[in-house]
GROMACS .gro file of C-alpha atoms in nm:
model
  178
    1TYR     CA    1   0.000   0.000   0.000
    2ILE     CA    2   0.112   0.351  -0.075
    3LEU     CA    3  -0.022   0.614   0.158
    4CYS     CA    4  -0.029   0.976   0.054
    5PHE     CA    5  -0.089   1.255   0.294
    6CYS     CA    6  -0.188   1.596   0.172
    7LEU     CA    7  -0.127   1.865   0.424
    8ASN     CA    8  -0.223   2.221   0.366
    9ALA     CA    9   0.087   2.434   0.392
   10GLN     CA   10   0.074   2.653   0.695
   11GLU     CA   11   0.114   3.020   0.623
   12LEU     CA   12   0.415   3.159   0.803
   13ASP     CA   13   0.510   3.509   0.908
   14VAL     CA   14   0.836   3.683   0.828
   15HIS     CA   15   0.987   3.740   1.173
   16LYS     CA   16   1.211   4.013   1.306
   17ILE     CA   17   1.519   3.863   1.470
   18GLU     CA   18   1.832   3.975   1.650
   19LEU     CA   19   2.150   3.827   1.507
   20THR     CA   20   2.392   3.675   1.757
   21ASP     CA   21   2.683   3.583   1.527
   22ILE     CA   22   2.925   3.873   1.589
   23VAL     CA   23   3.135   3.783   1.284
   24LEU     CA   24   2.828   3.801   1.061
   25ILE     CA   25   2.712   4.128   1.222
   26SER     CA   26   3.053   4.293   1.179
   27THR     CA   27   3.081   4.168   0.819
   28ILE     CA   28   2.738   4.311   0.733
   29SER     CA   29   2.827   4.639   0.906
   30GLU     CA   30   3.153   4.658   0.710
   31TYR     CA   31   2.965   4.582   0.388
   32ILE     CA   32   2.721   4.867   0.459
   33LYS     CA   33   3.004   5.116   0.531
   34GLU     CA   34   3.198   5.013   0.218
   35THR     CA   35   2.889   5.033  -0.001
   36LYS     CA   36   2.804   5.381   0.130
   37THR     CA   37   3.160   5.492   0.049
   38PHE     CA   38   3.150   5.326  -0.291
   39ASP     CA   39   2.803   5.462  -0.376
   40SER     CA   40   2.663   5.754  -0.173
   41LEU     CA   41   2.313   5.672  -0.299
   42PHE     CA   42   2.320   5.372  -0.063
   43ASN     CA   43   2.300   5.621   0.225
   44HIS     CA   44   1.927   5.651   0.160
   45VAL     CA   45   1.831   5.391  -0.107
   46GLY     CA   46   1.887   5.019  -0.065
   47TYR     CA   47   1.888   4.737   0.184
   48VAL     CA   48   2.103   4.431   0.251
   49LYS     CA   49   2.022   4.069   0.166
   50VAL     CA   50   2.189   3.779   0.346
   51HIS     CA   51   2.152   3.426   0.214
   52VAL     CA   52   2.240   3.143   0.451
   53ARG     CA   53   2.399   2.898   0.207
   54GLY     CA   54   2.537   2.630   0.434
   55LEU     CA   55   2.548   2.508   0.790
   56ASN     CA   56   2.756   2.224   0.924
   57ASN     CA   57   2.690   2.138   1.282
   58TYR     CA   58   2.874   1.807   1.271
   59ASN     CA   59   3.210   1.979   1.319
   60LYS     CA   60   3.448   1.744   1.149
   61GLU     CA   61   3.804   1.874   1.121
   62LYS     CA   62   3.830   2.204   0.934
   63GLU     CA   63   3.498   2.160   0.760
   64ILE     CA   64   3.309   2.468   0.667
   65PHE     CA   65   3.084   2.564   0.955
   66ARG     CA   66   2.871   2.837   0.790
   67ILE     CA   67   2.847   3.019   0.457
   68TYR     CA   68   2.670   3.353   0.413
   69TYR     CA   69   2.625   3.537   0.085
   70ILE     CA   70   2.576   3.914   0.134
   71THR     CA   71   2.445   4.154  -0.131
   72ASP     CA   72   2.254   4.478  -0.147
   73SER     CA   73   1.944   4.566  -0.344
   74SER     CA   74   1.705   4.850  -0.415
   75PHE     CA   75   1.438   4.634  -0.576
   76PRO     CA   76   1.096   4.631  -0.409
   77LEU     CA   77   0.915   4.310  -0.329
   78GLU     CA   78   0.581   4.304  -0.508
   79LYS     CA   79   0.244   4.176  -0.390
   80ASN     CA   80   0.239   3.905  -0.658
   81ASP     CA   81   0.600   3.788  -0.611
   82GLN     CA   82   0.647   3.422  -0.532
   83ASP     CA   83   0.699   3.331  -0.168
   84LYS     CA   84   1.062   3.235  -0.233
   85SER     CA   85   1.128   3.604  -0.309
   86TYR     CA   86   1.039   3.689   0.051
   87PRO     CA   87   1.294   3.647   0.331
   88ASP     CA   88   1.251   3.418   0.629
   89TYR     CA   89   1.364   3.692   0.870
   90TYR     CA   90   1.459   4.056   0.888
   91THR     CA   91   1.663   4.275   1.119
   92TYR     CA   92   1.839   4.611   1.119
   93ILE     CA   93   2.212   4.674   1.126
   94ASP     CA   94   2.352   5.029   1.122
   95ASP     CA   95   1.999   5.158   1.051
   96LYS     CA   96   1.977   4.948   0.733
   97LEU     CA   97   1.711   4.686   0.673
   98VAL     CA   98   1.867   4.340   0.643
   99LEU     CA   99   1.663   4.060   0.486
  100ILE     CA  100   1.775   3.708   0.577
  101TYR     CA  101   1.699   3.418   0.348
  102ASN     CA  102   1.754   3.065   0.473
  103ASP     CA  103   1.825   2.892   0.143
  104LEU     CA  104   1.840   2.556   0.321
  105ASN     CA  105   1.478   2.586   0.435
  106LYS     CA  106   1.365   2.677   0.086
  107GLU     CA  107   1.536   2.365  -0.054
  108LEU     CA  108   1.384   2.133   0.205
  109PHE     CA  109   1.036   2.271   0.266
  110LYS     CA  110   0.756   2.420   0.066
  111TYR     CA  111   0.578   2.688   0.260
  112THR     CA  112   0.396   3.013   0.207
  113PHE     CA  113   0.401   3.343   0.390
  114SER     CA  114   0.079   3.504   0.507
  115SER     CA  115  -0.052   3.797   0.304
  116SER     CA  116  -0.044   4.021   0.609
  117SER     CA  117   0.321   3.932   0.677
  118LYS     CA  118   0.421   4.005   0.317
  119LYS     CA  119   0.232   4.334   0.326
  120LYS     CA  120   0.403   4.431   0.652
  121LEU     CA  121   0.745   4.354   0.504
  122ARG     CA  122   0.674   4.560   0.191
  123LYS     CA  123   0.579   4.850   0.419
  124LEU     CA  124   0.903   4.809   0.619
  125MET     CA  125   1.101   4.816   0.293
  126ASP     CA  126   0.944   5.137   0.166
  127PRO     CA  127   1.180   5.381   0.344
  128PHE     CA  128   1.477   5.197   0.187
  129LEU     CA  129   1.348   5.226  -0.171
  130SER     CA  130   1.357   5.517  -0.413
  131PRO     CA  131   1.030   5.712  -0.423
  132LYS     CA  132   0.753   5.611  -0.662
  133ILE     CA  133   0.689   5.831  -0.964
  134THR     CA  134   0.470   6.122  -0.860
  135PRO     CA  135   0.122   6.141  -1.016
  136LYS     CA  136   0.204   6.457  -1.212
  137TYR     CA  137   0.467   6.265  -1.412
  138LEU     CA  138   0.236   5.975  -1.499
  139PRO     CA  139   0.109   5.949  -1.858
  140LYS     CA  140  -0.246   6.064  -1.933
  141ASN     CA  141  -0.334   5.735  -2.100
  142LYS     CA  142  -0.500   5.511  -1.833
  143LYS     CA  143  -0.345   5.189  -1.964
  144GLU     CA  144   0.007   5.335  -1.959
  145ARG     CA  145  -0.058   5.500  -1.623
  146ASP     CA  146  -0.171   5.173  -1.462
  147PHE     CA  147   0.134   4.999  -1.605
  148ILE     CA  148   0.388   5.232  -1.445
  149LYS     CA  149   0.200   5.374  -1.143
  150ASP     CA  150   0.427   5.190  -0.898
  151PHE     CA  151   0.747   5.248  -1.091
  152ARG     CA  152   1.059   5.332  -0.891
  153GLU     CA  153   1.415   5.386  -1.000
  154GLN     CA  154   1.614   5.075  -0.919
  155TYR     CA  155   1.988   5.046  -0.891
  156VAL     CA  156   2.218   4.751  -0.943
  157ARG     CA  157   2.563   4.724  -0.789
  158PHE     CA  158   2.766   4.432  -0.915
  159ARG     CA  159   2.933   4.343  -0.589
  160HIS     CA  160   2.881   4.104  -0.304
  161THR     CA  161   3.060   3.953  -0.009
  162GLU     CA  162   3.080   3.590   0.084
  163LEU     CA  163   3.151   3.504   0.447
  164ILE     CA  164   3.281   3.153   0.511
  165ILE     CA  165   3.327   3.051   0.872
  166ILE     CA  166   3.547   2.753   0.945
  167LYS     CA  167   3.498   2.623   1.296
  168GLY     CA  168   3.792   2.699   1.521
  169GLU     CA  169   3.969   2.927   1.271
  170ASN     CA  170   3.942   3.285   1.157
  171PRO     CA  171   3.655   3.339   0.914
  172ILE     CA  172   3.731   3.389   0.547
  173VAL     CA  173   3.568   3.695   0.395
  174ILE     CA  174   3.567   3.713   0.016
  175LYS     CA  175   3.468   4.064  -0.099
  176ASN     CA  176   3.345   4.212  -0.424
  177VAL     CA  177   3.313   3.884  -0.607
  178HIS     CA  178   3.160   3.931  -0.951
   0.00000   0.00000   0.00000
């Protein structure tokens, strides 16, 4: 006999967290400072994304303990974006919004975020995005106006940092990898 169980996916909330890994916190802080120096626009437009790429809690000799991939973005999350576009957690470091994606969870589990949680996150992101086009600059044609009513300028920086922590040794920080 083959038994199949269909379970309705529980809707989850995106939670605010406090990071405890001081190496990760200092690396993110350094990334923010460098990016602001590199591009002054980042002082008021943009947020940080951290992807947890690997965890190894088995601690065999010199194995990689944790891998974090750190980037910045100025792209808004949209109402109709897939759930995988939304982070699992968020926090603030140096007054910047930091979205944390646990890539391992997304590989192992299929889950959805509640509409209210996604809406709340989009609202939290708003101060870190460029302003929407003002109504006076919208086209007169209704179809064109509806198409671009939420348009914002978006910026791409081709840089990121990868933080690799090897248990018992100094972490390896690889910066500005293209």
